Coordinates of C-alpha atoms and ligand atoms in Angstrom, one line a residue:
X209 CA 0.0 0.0 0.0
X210 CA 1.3 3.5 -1.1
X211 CA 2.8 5.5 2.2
X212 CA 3.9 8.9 2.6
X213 CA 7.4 9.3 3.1
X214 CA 8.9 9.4 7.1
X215 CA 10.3 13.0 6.2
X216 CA 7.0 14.1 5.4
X217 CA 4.3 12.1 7.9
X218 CA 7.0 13.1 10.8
X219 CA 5.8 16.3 11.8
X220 CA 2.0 16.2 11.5
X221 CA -0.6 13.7 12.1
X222 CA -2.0 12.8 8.9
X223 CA -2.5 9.5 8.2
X224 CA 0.7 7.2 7.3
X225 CA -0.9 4.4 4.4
X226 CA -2.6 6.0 1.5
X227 CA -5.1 3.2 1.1
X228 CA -5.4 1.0 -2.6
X229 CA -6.3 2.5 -5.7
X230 CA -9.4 0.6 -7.1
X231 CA -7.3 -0.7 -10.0
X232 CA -4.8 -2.0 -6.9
X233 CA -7.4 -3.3 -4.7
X234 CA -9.1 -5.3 -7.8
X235 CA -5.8 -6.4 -8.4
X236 CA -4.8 -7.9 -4.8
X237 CA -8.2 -9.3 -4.9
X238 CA -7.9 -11.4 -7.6
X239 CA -5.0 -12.9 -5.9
X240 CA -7.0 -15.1 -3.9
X241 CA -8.0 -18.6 -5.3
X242 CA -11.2 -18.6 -3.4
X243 CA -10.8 -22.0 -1.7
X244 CA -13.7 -24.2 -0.8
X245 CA -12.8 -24.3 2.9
X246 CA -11.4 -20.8 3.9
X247 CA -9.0 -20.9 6.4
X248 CA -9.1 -16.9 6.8
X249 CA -12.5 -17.3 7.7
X250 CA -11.9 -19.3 11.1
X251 CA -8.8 -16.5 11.8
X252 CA -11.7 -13.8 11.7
X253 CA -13.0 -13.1 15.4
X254 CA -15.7 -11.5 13.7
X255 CA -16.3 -14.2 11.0
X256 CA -16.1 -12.1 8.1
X257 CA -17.5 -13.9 4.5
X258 CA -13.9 -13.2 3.2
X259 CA -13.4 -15.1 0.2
X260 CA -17.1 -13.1 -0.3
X261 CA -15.9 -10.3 0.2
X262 CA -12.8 -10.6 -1.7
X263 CA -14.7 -11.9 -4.7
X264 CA -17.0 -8.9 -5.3
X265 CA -13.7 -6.6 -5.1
X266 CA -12.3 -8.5 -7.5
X267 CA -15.2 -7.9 -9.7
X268 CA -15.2 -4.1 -9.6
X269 CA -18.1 -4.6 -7.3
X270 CA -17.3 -2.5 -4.3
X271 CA -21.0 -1.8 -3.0
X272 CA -21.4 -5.2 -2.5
X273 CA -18.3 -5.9 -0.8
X274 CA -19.2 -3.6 1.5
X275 CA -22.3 -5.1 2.4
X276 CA -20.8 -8.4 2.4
X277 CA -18.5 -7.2 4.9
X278 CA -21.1 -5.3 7.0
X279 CA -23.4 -8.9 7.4
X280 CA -21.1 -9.7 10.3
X281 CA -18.8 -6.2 10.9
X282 CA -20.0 -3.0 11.5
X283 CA -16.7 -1.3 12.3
X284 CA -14.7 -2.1 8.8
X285 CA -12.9 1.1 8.4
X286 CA -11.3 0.2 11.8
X287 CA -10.4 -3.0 11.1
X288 CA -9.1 -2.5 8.3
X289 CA -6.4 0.1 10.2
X290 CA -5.8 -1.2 12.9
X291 CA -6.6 -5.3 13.3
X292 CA -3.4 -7.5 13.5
X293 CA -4.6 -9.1 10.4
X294 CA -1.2 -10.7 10.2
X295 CA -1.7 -13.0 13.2
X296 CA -5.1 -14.1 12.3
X297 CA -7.1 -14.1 8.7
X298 CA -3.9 -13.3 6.7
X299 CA -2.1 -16.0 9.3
X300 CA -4.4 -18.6 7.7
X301 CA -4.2 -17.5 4.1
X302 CA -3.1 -20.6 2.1
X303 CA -1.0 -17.8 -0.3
X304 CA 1.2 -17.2 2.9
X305 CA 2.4 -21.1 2.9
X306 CA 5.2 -20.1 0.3
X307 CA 4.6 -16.9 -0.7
X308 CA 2.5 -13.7 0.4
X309 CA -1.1 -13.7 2.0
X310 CA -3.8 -12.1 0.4
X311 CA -4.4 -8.5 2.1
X312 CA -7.1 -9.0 3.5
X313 CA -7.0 -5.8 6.4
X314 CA -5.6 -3.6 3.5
X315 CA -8.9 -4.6 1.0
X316 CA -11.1 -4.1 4.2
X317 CA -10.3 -0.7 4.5
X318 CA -9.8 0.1 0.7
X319 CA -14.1 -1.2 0.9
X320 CA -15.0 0.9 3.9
X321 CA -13.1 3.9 2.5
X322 CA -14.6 3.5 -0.5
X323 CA -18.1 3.4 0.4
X324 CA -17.5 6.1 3.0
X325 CA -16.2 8.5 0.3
X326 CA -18.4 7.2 -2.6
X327 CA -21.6 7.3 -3.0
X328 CA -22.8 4.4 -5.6
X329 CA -26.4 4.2 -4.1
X330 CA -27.5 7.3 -2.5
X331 CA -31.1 5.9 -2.2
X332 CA -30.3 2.8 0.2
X333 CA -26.9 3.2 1.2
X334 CA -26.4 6.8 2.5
X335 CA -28.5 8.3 5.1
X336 CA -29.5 12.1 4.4
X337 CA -26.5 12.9 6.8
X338 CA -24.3 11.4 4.4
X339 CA -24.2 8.3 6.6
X340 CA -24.0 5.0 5.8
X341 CA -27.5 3.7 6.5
X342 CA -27.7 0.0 7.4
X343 CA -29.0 -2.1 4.6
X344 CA -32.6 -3.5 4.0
X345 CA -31.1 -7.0 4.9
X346 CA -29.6 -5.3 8.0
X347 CA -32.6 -3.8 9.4
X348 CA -34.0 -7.6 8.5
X349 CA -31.5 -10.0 9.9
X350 CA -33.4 -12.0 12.5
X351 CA -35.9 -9.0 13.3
X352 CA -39.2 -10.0 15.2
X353 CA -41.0 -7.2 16.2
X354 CA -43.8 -8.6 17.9
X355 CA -41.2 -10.6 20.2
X356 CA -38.6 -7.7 20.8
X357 CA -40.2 -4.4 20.7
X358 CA -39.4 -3.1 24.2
X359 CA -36.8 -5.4 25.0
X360 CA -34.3 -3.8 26.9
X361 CA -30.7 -4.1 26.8
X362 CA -27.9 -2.4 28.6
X363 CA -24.2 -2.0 27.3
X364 CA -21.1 -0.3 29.4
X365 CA -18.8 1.3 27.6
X366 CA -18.8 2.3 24.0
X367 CA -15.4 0.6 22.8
X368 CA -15.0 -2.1 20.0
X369 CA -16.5 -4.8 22.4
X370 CA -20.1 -2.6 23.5
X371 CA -20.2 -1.3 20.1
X372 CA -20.1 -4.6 18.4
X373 CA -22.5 -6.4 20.7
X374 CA -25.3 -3.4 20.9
X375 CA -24.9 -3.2 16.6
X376 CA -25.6 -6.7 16.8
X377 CA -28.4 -7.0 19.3
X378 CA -30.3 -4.1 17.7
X379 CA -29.7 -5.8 14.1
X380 CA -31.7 -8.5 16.2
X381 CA -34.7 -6.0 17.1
X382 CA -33.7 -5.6 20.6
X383 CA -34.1 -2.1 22.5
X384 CA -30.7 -1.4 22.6
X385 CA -28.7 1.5 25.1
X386 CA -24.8 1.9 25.4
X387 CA -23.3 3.9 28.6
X388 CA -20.3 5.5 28.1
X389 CA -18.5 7.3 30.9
X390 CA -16.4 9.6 29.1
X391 CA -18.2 12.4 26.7
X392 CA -16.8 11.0 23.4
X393 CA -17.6 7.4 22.6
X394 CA -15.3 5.0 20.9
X395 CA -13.0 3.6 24.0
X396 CA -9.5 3.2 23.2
X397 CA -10.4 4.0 19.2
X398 CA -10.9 7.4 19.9
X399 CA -8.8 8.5 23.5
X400 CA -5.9 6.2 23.1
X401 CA -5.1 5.3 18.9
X402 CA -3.2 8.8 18.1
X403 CA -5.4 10.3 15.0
X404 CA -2.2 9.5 12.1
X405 CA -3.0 5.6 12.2
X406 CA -7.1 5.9 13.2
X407 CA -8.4 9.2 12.2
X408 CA -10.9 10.3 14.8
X409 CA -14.0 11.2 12.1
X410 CA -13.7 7.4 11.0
X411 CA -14.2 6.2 14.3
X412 CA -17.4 8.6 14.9
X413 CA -18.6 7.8 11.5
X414 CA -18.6 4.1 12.2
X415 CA -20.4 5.0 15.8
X416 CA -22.8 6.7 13.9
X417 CA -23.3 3.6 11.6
X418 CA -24.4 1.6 14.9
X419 CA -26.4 4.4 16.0
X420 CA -28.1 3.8 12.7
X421 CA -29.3 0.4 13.6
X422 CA -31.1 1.3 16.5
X423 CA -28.5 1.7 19.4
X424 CA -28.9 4.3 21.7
X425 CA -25.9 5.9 23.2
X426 CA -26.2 8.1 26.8
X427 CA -22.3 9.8 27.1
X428 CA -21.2 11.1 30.7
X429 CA -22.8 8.2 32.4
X430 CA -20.1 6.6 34.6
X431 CA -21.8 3.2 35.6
X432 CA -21.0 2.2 39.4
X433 CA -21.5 5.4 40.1
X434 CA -24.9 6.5 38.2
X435 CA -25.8 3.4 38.5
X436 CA -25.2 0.3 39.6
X437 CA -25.5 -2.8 37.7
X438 CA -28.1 -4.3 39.8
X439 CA -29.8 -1.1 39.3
X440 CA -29.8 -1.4 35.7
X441 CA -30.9 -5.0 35.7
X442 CA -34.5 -3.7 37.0
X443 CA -35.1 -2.1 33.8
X444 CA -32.6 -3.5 31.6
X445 CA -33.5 -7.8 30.3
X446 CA -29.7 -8.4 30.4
X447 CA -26.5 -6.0 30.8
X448 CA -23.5 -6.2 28.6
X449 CA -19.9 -5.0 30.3
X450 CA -17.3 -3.7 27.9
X451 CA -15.7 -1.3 30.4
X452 CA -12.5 -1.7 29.0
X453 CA -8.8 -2.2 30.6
X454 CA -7.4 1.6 31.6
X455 CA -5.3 1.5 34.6
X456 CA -2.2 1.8 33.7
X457 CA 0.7 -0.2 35.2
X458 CA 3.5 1.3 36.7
X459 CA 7.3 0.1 37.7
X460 CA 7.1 1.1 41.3
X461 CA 10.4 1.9 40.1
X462 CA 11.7 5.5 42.4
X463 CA 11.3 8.7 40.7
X464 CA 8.1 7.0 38.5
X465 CA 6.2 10.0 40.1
X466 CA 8.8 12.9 39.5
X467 CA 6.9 16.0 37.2
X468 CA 7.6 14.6 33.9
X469 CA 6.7 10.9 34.1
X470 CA 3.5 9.5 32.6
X471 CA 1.4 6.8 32.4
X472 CA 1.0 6.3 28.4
X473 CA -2.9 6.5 28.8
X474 CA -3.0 10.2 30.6
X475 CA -0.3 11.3 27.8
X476 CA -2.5 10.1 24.4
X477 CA -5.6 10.8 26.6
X478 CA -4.4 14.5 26.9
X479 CA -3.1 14.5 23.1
X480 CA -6.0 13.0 21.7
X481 CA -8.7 14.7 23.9
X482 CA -7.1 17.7 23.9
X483 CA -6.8 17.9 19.7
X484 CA -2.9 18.2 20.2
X485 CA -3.2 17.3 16.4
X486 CA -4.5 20.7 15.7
X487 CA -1.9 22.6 17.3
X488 CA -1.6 25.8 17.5
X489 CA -5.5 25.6 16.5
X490 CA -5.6 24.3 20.0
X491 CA -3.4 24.4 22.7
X492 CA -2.7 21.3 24.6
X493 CA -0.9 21.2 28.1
X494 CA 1.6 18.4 27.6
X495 CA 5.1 19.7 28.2
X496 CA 7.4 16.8 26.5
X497 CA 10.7 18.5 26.0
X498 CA 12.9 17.3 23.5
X499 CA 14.3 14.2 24.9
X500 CA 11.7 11.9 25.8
X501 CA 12.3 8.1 26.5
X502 CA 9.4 5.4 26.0
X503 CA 9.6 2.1 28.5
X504 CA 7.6 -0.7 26.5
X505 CA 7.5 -2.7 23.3
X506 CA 3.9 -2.8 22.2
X507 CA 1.3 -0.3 20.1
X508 CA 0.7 1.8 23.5
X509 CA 4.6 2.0 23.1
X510 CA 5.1 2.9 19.5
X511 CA 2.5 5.3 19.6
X512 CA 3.6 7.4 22.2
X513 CA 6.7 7.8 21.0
X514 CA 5.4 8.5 17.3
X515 CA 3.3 11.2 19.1
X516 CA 6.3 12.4 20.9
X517 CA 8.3 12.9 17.5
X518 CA 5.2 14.7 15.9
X519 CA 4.4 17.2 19.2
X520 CA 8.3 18.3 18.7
X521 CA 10.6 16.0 20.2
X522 CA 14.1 15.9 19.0
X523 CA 15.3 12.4 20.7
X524 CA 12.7 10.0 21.0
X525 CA 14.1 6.4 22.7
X526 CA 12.4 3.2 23.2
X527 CA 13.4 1.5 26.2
X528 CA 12.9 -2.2 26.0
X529 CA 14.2 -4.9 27.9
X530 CA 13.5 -7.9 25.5
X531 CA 14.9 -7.9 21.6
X532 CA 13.2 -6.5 18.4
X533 CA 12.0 -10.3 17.5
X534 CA 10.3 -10.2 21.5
X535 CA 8.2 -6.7 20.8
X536 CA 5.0 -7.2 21.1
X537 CA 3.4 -4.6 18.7
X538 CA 2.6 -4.9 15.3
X539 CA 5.4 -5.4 12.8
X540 CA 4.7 -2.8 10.3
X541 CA 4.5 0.0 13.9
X542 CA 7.7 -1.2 14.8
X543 CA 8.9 -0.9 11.1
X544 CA 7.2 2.5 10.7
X545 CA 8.6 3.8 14.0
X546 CA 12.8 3.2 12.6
X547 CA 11.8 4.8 9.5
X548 CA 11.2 7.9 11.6
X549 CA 14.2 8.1 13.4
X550 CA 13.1 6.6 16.6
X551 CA 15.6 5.2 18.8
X552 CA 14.8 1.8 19.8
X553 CA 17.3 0.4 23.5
X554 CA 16.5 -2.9 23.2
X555 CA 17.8 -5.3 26.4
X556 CA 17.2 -2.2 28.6
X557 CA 15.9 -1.7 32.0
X558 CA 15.2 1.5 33.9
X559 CA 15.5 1.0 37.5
X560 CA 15.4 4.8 38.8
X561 CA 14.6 8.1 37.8
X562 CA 16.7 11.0 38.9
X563 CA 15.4 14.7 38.7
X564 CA 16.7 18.2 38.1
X565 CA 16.9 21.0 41.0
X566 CA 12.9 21.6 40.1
X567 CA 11.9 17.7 41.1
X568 CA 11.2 17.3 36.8
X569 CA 12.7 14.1 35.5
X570 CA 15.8 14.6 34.0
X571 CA 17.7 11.1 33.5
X572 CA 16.7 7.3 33.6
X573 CA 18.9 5.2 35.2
X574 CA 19.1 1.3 33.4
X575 CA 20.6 -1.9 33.3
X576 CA 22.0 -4.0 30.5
X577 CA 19.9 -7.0 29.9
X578 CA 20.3 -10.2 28.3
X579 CA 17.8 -12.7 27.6
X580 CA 17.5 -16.1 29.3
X581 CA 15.8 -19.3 28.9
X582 CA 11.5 -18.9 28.0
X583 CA 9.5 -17.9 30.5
X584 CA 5.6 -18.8 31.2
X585 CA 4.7 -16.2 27.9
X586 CA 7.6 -18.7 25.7
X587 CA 9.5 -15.7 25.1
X588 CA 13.1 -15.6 26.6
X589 CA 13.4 -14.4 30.0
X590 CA 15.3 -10.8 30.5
X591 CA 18.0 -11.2 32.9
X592 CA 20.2 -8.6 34.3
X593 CA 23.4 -7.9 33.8
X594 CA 25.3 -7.1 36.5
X595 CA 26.8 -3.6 37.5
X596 CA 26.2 -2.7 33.7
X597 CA 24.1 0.5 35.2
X598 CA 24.2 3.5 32.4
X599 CA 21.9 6.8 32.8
X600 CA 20.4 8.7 29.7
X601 CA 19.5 12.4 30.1
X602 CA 15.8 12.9 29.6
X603 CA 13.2 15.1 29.9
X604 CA 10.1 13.0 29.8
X605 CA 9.5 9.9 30.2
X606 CA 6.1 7.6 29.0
X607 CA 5.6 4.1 30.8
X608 CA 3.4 2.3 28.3
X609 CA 4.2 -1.3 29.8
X610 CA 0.3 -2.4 30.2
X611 CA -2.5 -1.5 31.6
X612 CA -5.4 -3.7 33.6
X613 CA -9.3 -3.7 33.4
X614 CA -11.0 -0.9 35.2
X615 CA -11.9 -1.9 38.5
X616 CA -15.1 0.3 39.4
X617 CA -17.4 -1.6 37.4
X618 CA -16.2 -4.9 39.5
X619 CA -15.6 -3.2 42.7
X620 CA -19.2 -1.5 42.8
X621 CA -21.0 -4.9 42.0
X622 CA -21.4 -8.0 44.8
X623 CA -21.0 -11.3 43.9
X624 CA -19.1 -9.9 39.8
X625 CA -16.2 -12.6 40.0
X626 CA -12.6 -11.3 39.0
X627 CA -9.6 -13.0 38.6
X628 CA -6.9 -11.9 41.3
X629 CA -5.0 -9.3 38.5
X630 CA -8.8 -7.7 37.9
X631 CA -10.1 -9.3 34.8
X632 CA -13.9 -10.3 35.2
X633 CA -14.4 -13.9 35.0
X634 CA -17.0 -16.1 32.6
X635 CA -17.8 -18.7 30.2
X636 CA -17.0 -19.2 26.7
X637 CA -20.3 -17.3 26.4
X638 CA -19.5 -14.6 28.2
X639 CA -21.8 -14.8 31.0
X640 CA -20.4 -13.9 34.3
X641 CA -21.4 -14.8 37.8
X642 CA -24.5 -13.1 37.3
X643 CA -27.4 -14.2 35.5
X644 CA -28.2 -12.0 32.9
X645 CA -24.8 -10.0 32.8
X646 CA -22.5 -10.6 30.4
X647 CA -18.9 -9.3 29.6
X648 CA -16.3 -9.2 27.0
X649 CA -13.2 -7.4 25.5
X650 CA -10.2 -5.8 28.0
X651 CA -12.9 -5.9 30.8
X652 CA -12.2 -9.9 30.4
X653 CA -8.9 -10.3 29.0
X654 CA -6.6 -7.4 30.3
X655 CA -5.2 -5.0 27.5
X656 CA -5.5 -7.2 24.2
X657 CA -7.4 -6.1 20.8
X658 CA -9.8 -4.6 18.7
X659 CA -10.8 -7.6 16.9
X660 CA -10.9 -9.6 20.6
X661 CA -12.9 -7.4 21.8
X662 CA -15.6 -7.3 18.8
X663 CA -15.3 -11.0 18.8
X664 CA -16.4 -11.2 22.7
X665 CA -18.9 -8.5 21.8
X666 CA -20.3 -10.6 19.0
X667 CA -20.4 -14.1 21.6
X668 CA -21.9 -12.0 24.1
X669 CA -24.8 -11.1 21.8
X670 CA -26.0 -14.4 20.4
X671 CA -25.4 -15.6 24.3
X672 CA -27.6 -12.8 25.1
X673 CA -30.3 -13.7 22.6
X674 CA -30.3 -17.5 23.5
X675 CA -30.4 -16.3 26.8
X676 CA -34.1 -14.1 26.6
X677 CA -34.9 -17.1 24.6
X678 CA -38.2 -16.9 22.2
X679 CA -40.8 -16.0 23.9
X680 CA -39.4 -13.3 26.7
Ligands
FAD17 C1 -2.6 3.4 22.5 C2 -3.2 2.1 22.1 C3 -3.0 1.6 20.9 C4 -3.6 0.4 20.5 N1 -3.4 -0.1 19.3 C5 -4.0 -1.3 18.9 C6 -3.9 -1.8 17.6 O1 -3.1 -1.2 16.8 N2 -4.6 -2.9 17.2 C7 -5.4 -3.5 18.1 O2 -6.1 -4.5 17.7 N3 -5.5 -3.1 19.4 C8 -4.9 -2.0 19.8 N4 -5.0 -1.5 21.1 C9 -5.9 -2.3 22.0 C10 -7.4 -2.0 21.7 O3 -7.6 -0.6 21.5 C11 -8.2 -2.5 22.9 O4 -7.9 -3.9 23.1 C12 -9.7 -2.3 22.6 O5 -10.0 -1.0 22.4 C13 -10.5 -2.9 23.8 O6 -11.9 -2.7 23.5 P1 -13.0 -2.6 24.7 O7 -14.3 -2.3 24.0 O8 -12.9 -3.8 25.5 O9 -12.5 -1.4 25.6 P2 -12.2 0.1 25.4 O10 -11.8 0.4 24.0 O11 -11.3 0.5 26.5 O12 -13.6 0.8 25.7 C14 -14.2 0.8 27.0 C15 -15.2 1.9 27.1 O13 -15.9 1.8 28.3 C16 -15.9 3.1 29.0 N5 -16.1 2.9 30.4 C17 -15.1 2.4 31.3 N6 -15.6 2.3 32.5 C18 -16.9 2.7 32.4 C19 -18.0 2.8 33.3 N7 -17.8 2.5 34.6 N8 -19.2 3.2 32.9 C20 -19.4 3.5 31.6 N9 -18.4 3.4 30.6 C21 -17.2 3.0 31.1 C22 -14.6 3.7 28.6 O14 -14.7 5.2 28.7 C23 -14.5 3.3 27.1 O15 -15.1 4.1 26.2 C24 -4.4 -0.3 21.5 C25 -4.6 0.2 22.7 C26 -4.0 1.4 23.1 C27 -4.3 2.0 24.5

């Protein structure tokens, strides 16, 4: 896919990949040999028709593709930016056995971009608000009014995983209403992905596609607080949690609370809720210096350091204390974050931070690393060296090594069973302890992914239907 250059994309917050050309997406398309059995299929989380899919691209037919894709996805344009494609649908591509996989992220977005910019049939396709309306088949799928109208359902939090189960359990006929704590909705898509890989009107286009089926979304409604989930189970047929995974982990290293440290999540929450993109358009209080050192290996990792470079930086450093092959973010991130002059320290520990006469950070001490034999992940176990201790002068630092589930949800709700690190516990259905509630996404599995977390949200819906059964 075409890309603009590092020395260009460095020093705003455009977006990096260009997207196909429709001669390039037909092209790709036709690539795959549209076996009987796809594999790609079972690598979807949100089971995708993609040979389907694939073959109406390759015919020039990108209306239907879309709709194709929309049967099961209602978040495409997302996907298609952001999924780790490569370690599921494109994992299972039989193309990949000895050569490359077909694209299959890439054509997903090229087929949400596509429809969102074009539009091939005003009448069905495009609400008057120049929204995608849901399709006639859509609005159908499953839909018994006389046996839903009025059901109620209740959804916490309006990331990937409450946004994928309401779409689908108002596609269903049910009576749909997400709460989201924060005044924007979109989780993590919107507060934490910086706007150069996931621009922020793509993500509130495709909440406004859901809000097109039906869903209802109330914003500034902290649940545990407002109210509690047994209080929403008196008027509510079953509650879905999706309250995500933002706590962020720290060290407990000394001088992690020295002016100049931060969590990854408050510094992209402040840069993305704050438009630090549209600088000097608005002004955004994060003071980052120009040397700032990143401690981590994953997206949360290569993003804030991308962000770091693009507020003004001058010395951006990754701090990690594995190896390149032991990062856990996606390839192409990693790849993307060299070609802009990011500094990556792999087999490096920070142990202390030391400050300046005004208590700001102003050098992180570390230790050499090596690696060791596998640990309980299978990767090799950092091991320290001894008295290798080096300092680096810094003036921020951005500790983006995790983060667990929130805990108010749990904490305000009796007899909610987590798992001893936070994570609410339940079955392969997504029920938890309690009948009627259901959870899913970082809630359940600590900080993982988009597609998990539309996965669980799609498990959690069908669960949810069985569960009010035919004649409730
Ligand atoms: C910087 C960053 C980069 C990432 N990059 C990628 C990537 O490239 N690819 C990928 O697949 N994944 C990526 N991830 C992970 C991915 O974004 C998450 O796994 C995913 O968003 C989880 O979805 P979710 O719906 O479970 O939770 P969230 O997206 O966290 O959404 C939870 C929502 O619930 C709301 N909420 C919380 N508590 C309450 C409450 N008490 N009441 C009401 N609402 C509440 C929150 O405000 C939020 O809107 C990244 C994460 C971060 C932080």
């Amino acid at each position: 896919m075409r890309e603009r250059s590092a020395a260009e994309r460095i020093r705003d917050f455009q977006e990096v990949p260009l997207g196909y050309t429709p001669e390039q997406a037909i092209e790709e398309a036709k690539r795959c040999i549209q076996c009987k059995n796809p594999k790609c299929v079972g690598g979807c989380p949100v089971e995708i028709d993609i040979t389907g899919f694939l073959k109406f691209v390759a015919e020039g037919d990108f209306a239907s593709a879309a709709e194709k894709i929309k049967e099961t996805n209602a978040l495409p344009a997302i996907c298609g930016r952001v999924c780790p494609q490569e370690d599921q649908c494109e994992k299972e591509c039989i193309l990949g056995v000895k050569g490359e996989p077909v694209a299959i992220g890439s054509l997903e977005r090229f087929v949400a971009d596509w429809e969102r910019e074009s539009s091939p049939r005003p009448s069905t396709r495009y609400a008057r608000s120049g929204h995608p309306s849901p399709s006639k088949m859509e609005r159908g799928m499953n839909f018994d009014d006389s046996r839903k109208k009025g059901v109620r359902i209740a959804v916490v939090g309006s990331g990937p995983a409450g946004l994928t189960c309401a779409g689908d359990l108002a596609r269903l006929g049910y009576q749909v209403t997400i709460f989201e704590s924060l005044h924007v909705t979109g989780g993590v898509l919107t507060y934490g992905i910086p706007e150069f890989r996931l621009p922020k009107a793509i993500v509130n286009l495709e909440v406004e596609y859901v809000k097109s089926l039906g869903v209802e979304i109330k914003t500034d409604m902290l649940v545990g607080n407002v109210y509690t989930i047994e209080e929403l189970l008196k008027e509510y047929k079953a509650v879905f949690i999706g309250s995500g995974a933002g706590l962020p982990k720290f060290m407990n290293i000394p001088g992690e609370n020295l002016d100049g440290v931060y969590s990854a999540n408050e510094y992209l929450f402040r840069v993305n809720m704050m438009k630090a993109w549209q600088f000097p358009e608005y002004l955004t209080p994060v003071k980052i210096g120009k040397r700032v050192a990143v401690v981590g290996g994953g997206n949360v990792a290569m993003d804030s350091a991308r962000v770091s470079l693009r507020l003004g930086a001058e010395e951006v450093t990754i701090l990690y204390r594995r190896t390149h092959d032991e990062m856990p973010a996606r390839k192409e991130e990693i790849e993307r974050a060299v070609e802009e002059g990011i500094v990556f320290k792999i087999l490096t520990l920070p142990i202390k931070y030391h400050a300046n006469n005004e208590g700001w950070v102003s050098e992180a001490e570390c230790i050499q690393m090596e690696l060791g034999e596998p640990d309980s992940s299978g990767r090799r176990r950092p091991v320290e060296i001894p008295n290798s201790n080096f300092k680096i002068p810094i003036d921020t630092v951005i500790v983006a090594i995790g983060n667990s589930p929130n805990p108010l949800v749990p904490h305000r709700t009796p007899n909610l069973k987590t798992e001893k690190w936070g994570g609410v516990i339940v079955t392969a259905a997504g029920l938890t302890s309690i009948p009627g509630v259901y959870a899913g996404g970082d809630i359940v599995r600590g900080a993982a992914t988009v597609i998990s977390a539309m996965g669980d949200g799609k498990v959690a819906a069908k669960a949810i239907h069985s569960f009010l059964g035919p004649t409730k």
